[in-house]
Coordinates of C-alpha atoms and ligand atoms in Angstrom, one line a residue:
X1 CA -19.4 -21.5 61.8
X2 CA -16.8 -21.2 59.2
X3 CA -18.0 -20.3 55.2
X4 CA -16.7 -23.0 52.8
X5 CA -16.2 -22.6 49.1
X6 CA -16.0 -26.4 48.2
X7 CA -13.9 -28.1 45.1
X8 CA -16.4 -27.9 42.6
X9 CA -16.4 -25.2 39.6
X10 CA -19.9 -26.4 39.0
X11 CA -21.6 -25.3 42.7
X12 CA -19.2 -22.4 42.8
X13 CA -20.7 -21.4 46.2
X14 CA -19.9 -20.8 49.6
X15 CA -21.3 -23.1 52.2
X16 CA -21.8 -22.6 56.0
X17 CA -20.3 -25.2 57.9
X18 CA -19.3 -25.4 62.4
X19 CA -15.4 -25.4 62.9
X20 CA -16.0 -28.3 65.6
X21 CA -13.6 -28.8 68.5
X22 CA -11.6 -31.5 66.7
X23 CA -9.5 -29.4 64.6
X24 CA -5.8 -28.6 65.4
X25 CA -6.5 -24.8 65.4
X26 CA -8.6 -21.9 64.7
X27 CA -9.2 -22.5 61.4
X28 CA -8.5 -18.6 59.4
X29 CA -9.5 -17.1 55.7
X30 CA -7.0 -19.3 52.9
X31 CA -7.0 -23.0 54.8
X32 CA -7.2 -25.9 53.0
X33 CA -10.3 -28.2 54.4
X34 CA -12.5 -30.9 53.6
X35 CA -16.0 -30.8 53.8
X36 CA -18.7 -33.4 53.9
X37 CA -21.0 -32.7 51.0
X38 CA -23.8 -34.7 49.5
X39 CA -22.6 -37.9 51.1
X40 CA -18.9 -37.1 49.8
X41 CA -16.0 -35.7 51.1
X42 CA -14.6 -32.7 49.4
X43 CA -11.5 -30.3 49.4
X44 CA -12.5 -26.7 50.3
X45 CA -11.4 -23.8 51.3
X46 CA -12.0 -21.3 54.1
X47 CA -13.9 -17.9 52.5
X48 CA -15.0 -16.0 55.8
X49 CA -14.9 -17.6 59.6
X50 CA -17.5 -16.0 62.6
X51 CA -20.4 -16.3 60.9
X52 CA -24.2 -16.2 61.4
X53 CA -25.7 -19.6 60.9
X54 CA -27.7 -19.5 57.4
X55 CA -31.6 -21.0 58.2
X56 CA -33.3 -23.3 57.0
X57 CA -29.7 -25.8 56.0
X58 CA -28.6 -28.7 58.6
X59 CA -25.4 -28.0 60.6
X60 CA -22.6 -30.3 59.2
X61 CA -18.8 -30.2 61.2
X62 CA -16.0 -29.1 58.4
X63 CA -14.1 -33.1 59.0
X64 CA -10.8 -31.5 58.3
X65 CA -8.0 -29.1 58.4
X66 CA -5.2 -30.0 55.3
X67 CA -2.9 -27.0 56.0
X68 CA -2.8 -23.1 54.4
X69 CA -3.7 -22.7 51.6
X70 CA -3.7 -19.2 50.3
X71 CA -4.3 -16.0 52.9
X72 CA -7.3 -13.3 52.8
X73 CA -5.0 -10.7 50.7
X74 CA -4.6 -12.8 48.1
X75 CA -7.9 -14.8 48.5
X76 CA -9.7 -11.2 47.4
X77 CA -7.4 -10.9 44.5
X78 CA -8.8 -14.3 43.8
X79 CA -12.1 -12.7 43.5
X80 CA -10.8 -10.0 41.5
X81 CA -9.1 -12.5 39.0
X82 CA -12.5 -14.4 39.0
X83 CA -14.4 -10.9 38.0
X84 CA -11.8 -9.3 35.7
X85 CA -11.7 -12.5 33.5
X86 CA -15.2 -13.8 33.9
X87 CA -13.9 -17.4 35.8
X88 CA -15.2 -19.4 38.6
X89 CA -13.4 -19.0 42.0
X90 CA -13.3 -22.7 42.7
X91 CA -11.0 -23.0 39.3
X92 CA -8.6 -20.2 40.1
X93 CA -8.1 -21.1 43.3
X94 CA -7.3 -24.3 42.6
X95 CA -4.6 -23.2 40.6
X96 CA -3.3 -20.9 43.4
X97 CA -3.5 -23.3 46.0
X98 CA 0.3 -25.8 46.5
X99 CA -0.7 -29.5 45.6
X100 CA 0.8 -30.2 49.5
X101 CA -0.8 -27.5 51.7
X102 CA 1.1 -25.6 54.5
X103 CA 1.1 -27.2 58.4
X104 CA 3.4 -24.4 59.5
X105 CA 4.9 -21.5 57.5
X106 CA 9.4 -22.1 58.0
X107 CA 10.8 -20.0 61.0
X108 CA 13.9 -19.3 59.5
X109 CA 14.0 -15.6 59.4
X110 CA 14.3 -14.0 55.8
X111 CA 17.6 -11.8 54.1
X112 CA 16.4 -9.6 51.9
X113 CA 18.7 -9.0 48.8
X114 CA 21.8 -6.7 49.8
X115 CA 23.2 -4.4 47.0
X116 CA 26.6 -3.9 48.0
X117 CA 27.5 -7.2 48.0
X118 CA 26.2 -8.8 44.9
X119 CA 28.7 -10.0 43.0
X120 CA 28.8 -10.5 38.9
X121 CA 26.0 -8.5 38.5
X122 CA 25.1 -5.1 36.8
X123 CA 26.0 -2.4 38.9
X124 CA 24.2 0.3 36.9
X125 CA 21.1 -1.6 36.6
X126 CA 20.7 -2.8 40.3
X127 CA 21.0 0.0 41.1
X128 CA 18.4 2.0 38.9
X129 CA 16.2 -1.3 39.8
X130 CA 16.6 -0.2 43.4
X131 CA 16.3 3.5 42.8
X132 CA 12.6 2.6 40.8
X133 CA 11.3 0.1 43.5
X134 CA 12.1 3.0 46.0
X135 CA 9.5 5.5 44.2
X136 CA 7.1 3.8 46.4
X137 CA 3.2 2.8 45.2
X138 CA 2.2 3.4 41.0
X139 CA 4.0 0.7 38.1
X140 CA 6.7 1.8 37.3
X141 CA 8.3 0.7 33.9
X142 CA 11.9 -0.2 33.2
X143 CA 12.7 -0.5 29.4
X144 CA 16.0 -2.2 29.0
X145 CA 18.0 -4.1 26.3
X146 CA 17.2 -8.1 24.7
X147 CA 20.5 -8.8 26.7
X148 CA 20.4 -6.8 30.0
X149 CA 21.5 -9.2 32.8
X150 CA 17.6 -9.5 34.6
X151 CA 18.8 -10.6 37.8
X152 CA 20.4 -7.8 38.4
X153 CA 16.7 -5.9 38.0
X154 CA 15.6 -8.9 41.1
X155 CA 18.4 -8.0 43.2
X156 CA 18.1 -4.1 42.6
X157 CA 14.7 -4.4 43.4
X158 CA 14.5 -7.1 46.1
X159 CA 16.4 -5.3 48.2
X160 CA 13.7 -3.3 49.5
X161 CA 12.5 -6.0 51.0
X162 CA 9.9 -9.1 50.6
X163 CA 9.8 -9.5 46.8
X164 CA 7.6 -11.1 44.1
X165 CA 9.7 -11.6 41.3
X166 CA 7.9 -13.4 38.2
X167 CA 9.6 -14.7 35.0
X168 CA 7.8 -16.3 32.3
X169 CA 10.1 -19.1 32.1
X170 CA 12.0 -21.6 34.3
X171 CA 15.7 -21.7 32.8
X172 CA 15.5 -17.6 33.6
X173 CA 13.5 -18.8 37.4
X174 CA 16.9 -21.0 37.7
X175 CA 19.3 -18.4 37.2
X176 CA 17.6 -15.7 39.5
X177 CA 17.0 -17.7 42.1
X178 CA 21.3 -18.5 42.0
X179 CA 21.5 -14.5 41.6
X180 CA 19.3 -13.9 44.7
X181 CA 21.5 -16.0 47.2
X182 CA 24.4 -14.7 45.8
X183 CA 23.5 -11.0 47.1
X184 CA 22.3 -12.4 50.4
X185 CA 18.6 -12.9 50.3
X186 CA 16.8 -16.3 51.2
X187 CA 14.6 -17.7 48.2
X188 CA 11.2 -19.3 47.8
X189 CA 10.8 -21.0 44.3
X190 CA 6.8 -20.9 43.4
X191 CA 5.7 -23.0 43.9
X192 CA 7.0 -25.3 46.5
X193 CA 8.0 -23.1 48.5
X194 CA 4.7 -21.9 49.8
X195 CA 6.3 -22.6 53.5
X196 CA 8.5 -20.2 53.1
X197 CA 6.9 -17.6 50.8
X198 CA 4.4 -17.5 53.8
X199 CA 7.0 -16.4 57.2
X200 CA 8.4 -13.0 55.1
X201 CA 10.9 -14.8 52.0
X202 CA 11.3 -13.2 48.9
X203 CA 9.4 -15.5 46.0
X204 CA 11.2 -16.8 42.2
X205 CA 8.7 -18.8 39.9
X206 CA 6.9 -18.8 36.7
X207 CA 3.4 -16.5 35.9
X208 CA 1.8 -18.5 39.0
X209 CA 4.8 -17.0 41.3
X210 CA 2.1 -13.7 41.3
X211 CA 0.1 -15.7 43.0
X212 CA 2.2 -16.6 46.7
X213 CA 1.0 -15.4 50.0
X214 CA 3.5 -12.4 51.2
X215 CA 2.4 -11.3 54.2
X216 CA 5.1 -8.4 54.5
X217 CA 5.1 -7.8 50.2
X218 CA 7.2 -4.4 49.5
X219 CA 7.4 -4.8 46.1
X220 CA 6.4 -7.1 42.7
X221 CA 9.2 -7.0 39.7
X222 CA 7.7 -9.2 36.3
X223 CA 10.9 -9.1 34.3
X224 CA 9.7 -9.5 30.4
X225 CA 6.9 -8.7 31.0
X226 CA 6.0 -8.7 27.0
X227 CA 6.3 -12.2 26.7
X228 CA 2.7 -14.1 26.5
X229 CA 3.3 -17.1 28.6
X230 CA 2.6 -14.7 31.3
X231 CA -0.9 -15.5 30.5
X232 CA -2.5 -18.7 31.3
X233 CA -3.5 -21.0 28.5
X234 CA -7.0 -22.1 29.5
X235 CA -10.0 -20.1 30.6
X236 CA -9.8 -18.0 32.7
X237 CA -7.4 -16.5 31.2
X238 CA -6.3 -14.5 33.9
X239 CA -2.6 -13.0 33.3
X240 CA -0.1 -12.2 35.4
X241 CA 1.2 -8.7 34.6
X242 CA -2.3 -7.2 35.4
X243 CA -2.4 -9.7 38.5
X244 CA 1.0 -8.1 39.2
X245 CA -0.5 -4.7 38.4
X246 CA -3.5 -5.2 40.7
X247 CA -1.6 -6.7 43.5
X248 CA 1.0 -3.8 44.3
X249 CA -2.4 -1.3 44.0
X250 CA -4.3 -3.2 46.3
X251 CA -1.1 -3.7 48.7
X252 CA 0.1 0.1 48.6
X253 CA 3.7 -1.2 46.8
X254 CA 5.4 -0.3 43.7
X255 CA 5.4 -3.0 40.1
X256 CA 7.8 -2.8 38.3
X257 CA 7.5 -3.8 35.0
X258 CA 10.7 -4.7 32.8
X259 CA 10.9 -5.6 29.0
X260 CA 13.4 -4.8 26.0
X261 CA 10.0 -4.1 24.1
X262 CA 7.4 -3.8 26.8
X263 CA 3.5 -4.0 26.3
X264 CA 1.0 -1.9 25.3
X265 CA -0.2 -2.7 28.3
X266 CA 2.5 -2.3 30.5
X267 CA 2.4 1.5 28.3
X268 CA -0.7 2.5 29.3
X269 CA -0.1 1.1 33.0
X270 CA 2.5 3.3 34.0
X271 CA 1.2 6.3 32.0
X272 CA -2.0 6.5 34.2
X273 CA 0.1 5.1 36.9
X274 CA 3.4 5.0 38.0
X275 CA 6.6 5.9 36.0
X276 CA 8.9 5.0 32.8
X277 CA 12.4 4.9 32.6
X278 CA 14.5 3.6 29.9
X279 CA 18.8 2.4 30.4
X280 CA 20.7 4.6 28.4
X281 CA 20.9 4.9 24.4
X282 CA 24.0 3.6 23.8
X283 CA 23.3 -0.1 27.3
X284 CA 20.0 -0.4 24.7
X285 CA 21.9 -0.2 21.5
X286 CA 24.7 -3.0 22.8
X287 CA 22.0 -5.4 22.8
X288 CA 20.1 -6.1 19.6
X289 CA 21.3 -7.9 17.4
X290 CA 23.4 -6.7 13.8
X291 CA 20.7 -7.2 11.9
X292 CA 20.8 -8.3 7.5
X293 CA 17.8 -7.0 6.0
X294 CA 17.7 -9.7 2.8
X295 CA 15.4 -8.2 0.4
X296 CA 13.4 -11.6 -1.1
X297 CA 11.5 -8.9 -3.7
X298 CA 13.8 -10.0 -6.9
X299 CA 13.9 -13.9 -6.0
X300 CA 12.5 -16.4 -7.8
X301 CA 10.0 -18.3 -5.1
X302 CA 11.0 -21.0 -7.5
X303 CA 14.9 -20.9 -6.2
X304 CA 14.0 -22.2 -2.7
X305 CA 14.3 -20.5 1.2
X306 CA 17.7 -19.9 1.1
X307 CA 18.7 -16.6 -0.8
X308 CA 22.6 -16.6 -2.6
X309 CA 23.4 -14.3 0.9
X310 CA 22.0 -16.1 3.5
X311 CA 23.8 -19.2 1.6
X312 CA 27.4 -16.8 2.0
X313 CA 26.9 -16.3 4.9
X314 CA 26.2 -19.4 6.3
X315 CA 29.4 -21.3 4.3
X316 CA 31.6 -18.0 6.2
X317 CA 30.3 -19.3 9.2
X318 CA 30.5 -22.8 8.8
X319 CA 34.0 -22.2 8.0
X320 CA 34.7 -20.6 11.4
X321 CA 34.0 -23.1 13.4
X322 CA 30.0 -21.2 14.2
X323 CA 26.9 -23.0 14.5
X324 CA 23.5 -21.2 12.2
X325 CA 19.9 -21.6 13.2
X326 CA 17.6 -21.5 10.9
X327 CA 13.9 -20.5 11.8
X328 CA 11.0 -21.4 9.5
X329 CA 7.5 -21.9 10.7
X330 CA 5.6 -25.1 9.3
X331 CA 2.8 -25.1 10.6
X332 CA 0.1 -22.9 9.9
X333 CA 1.4 -21.2 7.1
X334 CA -0.5 -18.9 5.0
X335 CA -0.3 -19.3 1.2
X336 CA 1.2 -15.1 1.1
X337 CA -0.1 -13.3 -2.3
X338 CA 2.3 -11.2 -4.0
X339 CA 2.3 -8.8 -7.2
X340 CA 3.7 -10.7 -10.3
X341 CA 5.5 -7.9 -11.6
X342 CA 7.3 -6.0 -8.3
X343 CA 7.4 -8.8 -6.1
X344 CA 5.7 -6.8 -3.1
X345 CA 2.9 -9.1 -0.9
X346 CA 0.0 -8.0 -0.8
X347 CA -1.0 -6.6 2.6
X348 CA -4.1 -5.1 3.9
X349 CA -3.6 -1.5 4.1
X350 CA -5.8 -0.7 7.4
X351 CA -5.0 -3.0 9.6
X352 CA -1.2 -4.7 8.0
X353 CA -2.1 -8.2 7.6
X354 CA -1.9 -10.5 4.5
X355 CA -4.7 -10.6 2.3
X356 CA -6.5 -13.4 0.6
X357 CA -7.7 -13.4 -3.1
X358 CA -11.3 -13.5 -3.6
X359 CA -12.5 -13.4 -7.0
X360 CA -11.3 -10.1 -8.5
X361 CA -10.6 -8.5 -4.8
X362 CA -8.5 -8.7 -2.0
X363 CA -10.0 -8.6 1.4
X364 CA -8.3 -8.9 4.5
X365 CA -9.2 -12.3 7.0
X366 CA -8.2 -10.0 10.1
X367 CA -10.6 -6.9 9.9
X368 CA -12.5 -7.7 7.1
X369 CA -11.4 -4.3 4.6
X370 CA -11.8 -5.6 0.7
X371 CA -10.1 -3.7 -1.8
X372 CA -9.4 -4.6 -5.9
X373 CA -6.9 -6.7 -6.5
X374 CA -4.4 -4.0 -7.9
X375 CA -0.3 -4.3 -6.5
X376 CA -0.3 -0.8 -3.9
X377 CA 3.3 -0.8 -4.5
X378 CA 3.6 -0.8 -8.8
X379 CA -0.4 -1.1 -9.9
X380 CA -0.2 -4.4 -11.7
X381 CA -3.3 -6.5 -12.1
X382 CA -1.5 -9.5 -11.6
X383 CA -0.9 -11.9 -8.1
X384 CA 1.0 -14.7 -7.6
X385 CA 0.8 -17.1 -4.9
X386 CA 4.7 -18.0 -3.0
X387 CA 4.9 -21.6 -2.8
X388 CA 8.1 -21.6 -0.6
X389 CA 9.5 -25.0 -1.2
X390 CA 9.1 -26.3 3.1
X391 CA 8.8 -29.4 2.3
X392 CA 12.2 -29.7 1.8
X393 CA 14.4 -27.4 3.2
X394 CA 16.5 -29.6 5.1
X395 CA 17.2 -31.2 2.2
X396 CA 17.9 -28.3 -0.2
X397 CA 20.1 -26.9 3.0
X398 CA 22.1 -30.2 3.6
X399 CA 22.9 -29.8 -0.1
X400 CA 23.6 -26.4 -0.3
X401 CA 26.2 -26.7 3.1
X402 CA 27.4 -30.2 2.3
X403 CA 26.7 -31.0 6.1
X404 CA 24.5 -32.9 8.0
X405 CA 21.1 -30.5 9.4
X406 CA 20.0 -31.4 12.6
X407 CA 15.7 -30.4 12.2
X408 CA 13.6 -29.5 15.3
X409 CA 10.7 -29.2 16.4
X410 CA 8.9 -28.7 19.7
X411 CA 8.4 -32.6 19.6
X412 CA 11.8 -33.2 18.7
X413 CA 14.2 -34.8 21.9
X414 CA 16.0 -31.7 23.5
X415 CA 19.8 -33.5 23.4
X416 CA 19.2 -33.4 19.9
X417 CA 19.7 -29.8 18.9
X418 CA 23.4 -29.7 21.5
X419 CA 26.2 -29.5 20.1
X420 CA 24.6 -29.4 16.5
X421 CA 25.9 -27.5 13.6
X422 CA 23.3 -26.7 11.4
X423 CA 19.9 -26.4 12.7
X424 CA 16.6 -25.9 11.0
X425 CA 13.6 -26.0 13.0
X426 CA 10.8 -24.0 14.3
X427 CA 10.4 -20.9 16.9
X428 CA 11.2 -23.7 19.6
X429 CA 14.5 -24.3 17.7
X430 CA 15.4 -20.4 18.9
X431 CA 13.6 -20.8 22.5
X432 CA 15.9 -24.2 22.7
X433 CA 18.8 -21.9 22.0
X434 CA 18.4 -19.5 25.1
X435 CA 18.4 -22.6 27.2
X436 CA 21.4 -24.2 26.0
X437 CA 24.3 -25.1 28.2
X438 CA 27.5 -23.3 28.4
X439 CA 29.9 -25.2 26.3
X440 CA 27.6 -25.1 22.8
X441 CA 28.8 -23.8 20.2
X442 CA 28.1 -19.7 19.5
X443 CA 25.4 -19.1 17.1
X444 CA 27.7 -17.9 14.3
X445 CA 23.9 -16.8 12.3
X446 CA 20.2 -17.5 13.0
X447 CA 18.5 -16.8 10.1
X448 CA 14.5 -16.0 10.5
X449 CA 13.9 -17.9 6.4
X450 CA 10.3 -16.6 5.6
X451 CA 9.7 -13.6 8.4
X452 CA 7.3 -12.4 6.4
X453 CA 5.4 -14.6 8.0
X454 CA 5.6 -13.9 11.1
X455 CA 5.5 -9.7 10.1
X456 CA 2.0 -10.4 8.1
X457 CA 0.3 -13.0 10.1
X458 CA -3.4 -12.4 10.9
X459 CA -3.2 -12.6 14.1
X460 CA -3.4 -9.6 15.7
X461 CA -0.4 -9.4 17.6
X462 CA 1.7 -10.8 14.8
X463 CA 3.8 -7.2 15.0
X464 CA 4.9 -7.8 19.0
X465 CA 5.5 -11.6 18.4
X466 CA 7.2 -10.9 15.4
X467 CA 9.4 -8.1 17.4
X468 CA 9.9 -10.7 20.8
X469 CA 11.3 -13.1 18.2
X470 CA 13.8 -10.5 17.1
X471 CA 14.5 -10.4 20.9
X472 CA 15.3 -13.9 21.2
X473 CA 17.2 -13.5 18.1
X474 CA 18.9 -11.2 20.0
X475 CA 19.4 -12.9 23.2
X476 CA 20.7 -15.8 21.7
X477 CA 23.6 -14.2 19.1
X478 CA 24.6 -12.7 22.3
X479 CA 23.7 -8.5 21.0
X480 CA 25.5 -6.1 19.1
X481 CA 29.2 -7.6 19.0
X482 CA 27.5 -11.5 19.3
X483 CA 26.6 -13.0 15.4
X484 CA 24.4 -11.6 13.0
X485 CA 20.5 -12.3 12.2
X486 CA 19.6 -12.5 8.3
X487 CA 15.5 -11.8 7.9
X488 CA 14.6 -12.9 4.5
X489 CA 11.7 -10.9 3.3
X490 CA 10.1 -9.0 0.8
X491 CA 8.5 -6.6 3.5
X492 CA 12.0 -4.6 4.2
X493 CA 10.7 -1.4 5.6
X494 CA 8.4 -3.1 7.9
X495 CA 7.7 -0.7 11.2
X496 CA 9.6 -4.2 13.4
X497 CA 12.2 -4.3 11.4
X498 CA 13.2 -1.0 11.5
X499 CA 12.2 -0.2 15.0
X500 CA 14.5 -3.8 15.8
X501 CA 17.4 -2.0 13.6
X502 CA 17.2 1.0 15.8
X503 CA 16.5 -0.4 18.8
X504 CA 14.0 1.7 20.0
X505 CA 10.6 -0.5 20.2
X506 CA 8.7 2.7 21.3
X507 CA 8.6 3.6 17.1
X508 CA 6.1 -0.4 16.9
X509 CA 4.2 0.9 19.7
X510 CA 2.9 4.6 18.2
X511 CA 2.2 2.7 15.4
X512 CA 0.4 -0.4 17.3
X513 CA -1.5 1.6 19.2
X514 CA -4.1 3.6 16.4
X515 CA -4.4 0.4 15.2
X516 CA -6.0 -1.5 17.5
X517 CA -8.3 2.0 18.3
X518 CA -9.9 1.1 15.0
X519 CA -10.2 -2.8 15.2
X520 CA -11.2 -2.2 19.0
X521 CA -8.6 -5.3 19.7
X522 CA -7.5 -4.9 23.6
X523 CA -5.8 -2.5 25.0
X524 CA -7.8 -0.7 22.9
X525 CA -10.7 -2.5 24.1
X526 CA -12.2 -5.4 25.8
X527 CA -12.8 -8.6 24.2
X528 CA -13.8 -12.0 25.0
X529 CA -13.8 -15.0 22.9
X530 CA -16.6 -17.2 24.0
X531 CA -16.9 -21.6 22.3
X532 CA -17.5 -24.3 23.4
X533 CA -20.7 -26.7 23.4
X534 CA -22.1 -24.4 25.9
X535 CA -21.4 -21.3 23.4
X536 CA -24.5 -20.8 21.9
X537 CA -26.9 -20.9 24.7
X538 CA -24.7 -18.7 26.8
X539 CA -24.5 -15.4 24.2
X540 CA -28.7 -16.0 23.9
X541 CA -28.2 -15.1 27.8
X542 CA -25.9 -12.7 26.7
X543 CA -28.6 -10.9 24.4
X544 CA -31.7 -11.4 27.1
X545 CA -29.3 -9.4 29.5
X546 CA -30.9 -5.7 30.6
X547 CA -27.0 -4.5 29.7
X548 CA -26.7 -6.1 26.8
X549 CA -26.2 -2.5 24.8
X550 CA -23.5 -2.4 26.9
X551 CA -21.1 -4.5 24.4
X552 CA -21.0 -5.8 21.0
X553 CA -21.8 -9.0 19.7
X554 CA -19.7 -11.0 16.3
X555 CA -20.1 -14.2 15.2
X556 CA -20.2 -17.0 15.6
X557 CA -17.5 -17.8 13.5
X558 CA -15.7 -22.0 13.8
X559 CA -18.1 -21.7 16.3
X560 CA -16.7 -18.9 18.4
X561 CA -18.0 -15.2 19.6
X562 CA -16.5 -12.8 19.8
X563 CA -18.4 -10.0 22.3
X564 CA -16.7 -6.3 22.8
X565 CA -16.3 -3.6 25.5
X566 CA -15.3 -0.8 25.5
X567 CA -12.9 -1.4 28.8
X568 CA -12.7 -4.2 30.9
X569 CA -14.5 -3.5 33.9
X570 CA -17.7 -3.3 31.6
X571 CA -17.0 -6.4 29.9
X572 CA -16.8 -8.4 33.3
X573 CA -19.6 -6.6 34.6
X574 CA -22.1 -7.8 31.2
X575 CA -20.4 -11.0 30.6
X576 CA -20.1 -12.0 34.8
X577 CA -24.1 -10.9 35.6
X578 CA -24.9 -14.0 32.8
X579 CA -25.7 -17.4 34.5
X580 CA -23.8 -20.0 32.9
X581 CA -25.8 -22.5 31.5
X582 CA -24.7 -26.8 31.7
X583 CA -22.2 -27.9 29.4
X584 CA -18.6 -26.6 28.7
X585 CA -18.0 -23.0 28.2
X586 CA -14.7 -21.4 26.9
X587 CA -15.0 -17.4 27.5
X588 CA -11.6 -16.2 26.9
X589 CA -11.4 -12.1 28.3
X590 CA -8.9 -10.3 26.1
X591 CA -6.8 -13.8 25.2
X592 CA -3.3 -13.2 23.4
X593 CA -4.5 -14.8 20.6
X594 CA -8.3 -14.9 19.1
X595 CA -9.2 -17.8 17.9
X596 CA -10.9 -16.4 14.6
Ligands
ZN1 ZN1 -7.1 -5.8 7.9
ZN2 ZN1 4.0 -4.1 -7.4

């Protein structure tokens, strides 16, 4: 008898089947099979073999063996993920299983990266990474510079044996794959290369690569571990960094986290059980762009988006044939309030978000702090709404620079940006510039037209996200020796700006941690956002549970509740014990963005 979990999320229970003699081989844990269920044939995963028959249930046979889906080790990791992010096992297994199940693992003999023969790599970085991988089990955090060559890190780590390399975006994955091949390693891309990963080849891929079966696993490396693309957007909201840490711990291998701006989560993991290292100050500095902070407090907002400094720099850049890239977020723009006398933007004194005016008081939409309508800078009583001329921004820029300006959003055809001299766009334009093909003109000037929208956003990770934008900008212009980055702001001395100018992300982290503790937000606490049509019934079930005292329930607000616990395991235990009602339930544990 074998135990099979049918691919039916609502059932979420394994059933027993007879392993029939017609199957081509013996079944093992992680196999994808087809089994009869209520008169249908459904896909399922073998979750246990050699089990006793269940009494009282008619015996049915496994109808077909499709192939290897995953292995026992990853199956156990999936169970842990279902617990940690309060999801259902079939949903997670669907994400883990390659589209085409593997009939037989590859016969090709695996070869590891050879650090001696790595042409075109950063030798110092290769060596430092190999040293980290040699340190053995634990979470080892490496702070690099924004322009550090991540392929060198991957090659250094992969010299110790089968390695899983997780990267947030596909274009970086391609670059790393070819560097690893250049260093003599045999490489499998995830997804797609499941037959190779099962026979011990090094794996490179996006967040899903963390699930690759790897029987000879020697190390896991997560590159740009701060990037939000490492978390699954829909529930269960599993995170590749957390999975990498847990998987490496279970396998007794090192987990190496790499970033120019390490997340609070990575810092904590490395401090608890591992080590921290930083590339030399000179090398780190070289990767951060030259920042020019343009203080707009004195400017009349009606003069528009473009400061005289920007216009002068942009004209000079165009005269020397360089590309100008302007970033302006139009969607979800907050209406910022500024002091009518000194121009300072009104922000929350407790958490730093921009505040809203409510009668005679100012209220923080993020933490709820209320204070009188007084400027913290000069004591002025009068506030004005900043109305930036966003809608005409492209037309105004064309007039100022006397040449065509290309506008880019996530919906724009990627080709439109290629070769353009002046671009104005959302953050999508920044990410596309990062992937630009060789031969495009260099970006000589990159300007965040309204950086306050990023600095003072009410999203709880706004400060980290703003610094991540500076990291991306530094990459686009090519670090300190490359182009300039202009920040137009009414908050010239913000910790994010300071951290970027001094190439020292620790400055921001030191302020963020106590703030998260005060607000009870991840990773200082664990939070689940609960929404969807079944949310009210689920929350009622939670309130009836015997352990409800261990969590705090907030809301509902706009259809969402927040459930907060001291740590992830308390949240997982309490929330996991609540029975799921019928209907759609969105349960987002420790998400990068909270809906309210
Ligand atoms: Zn606040
Ligand atoms: Zn003032």
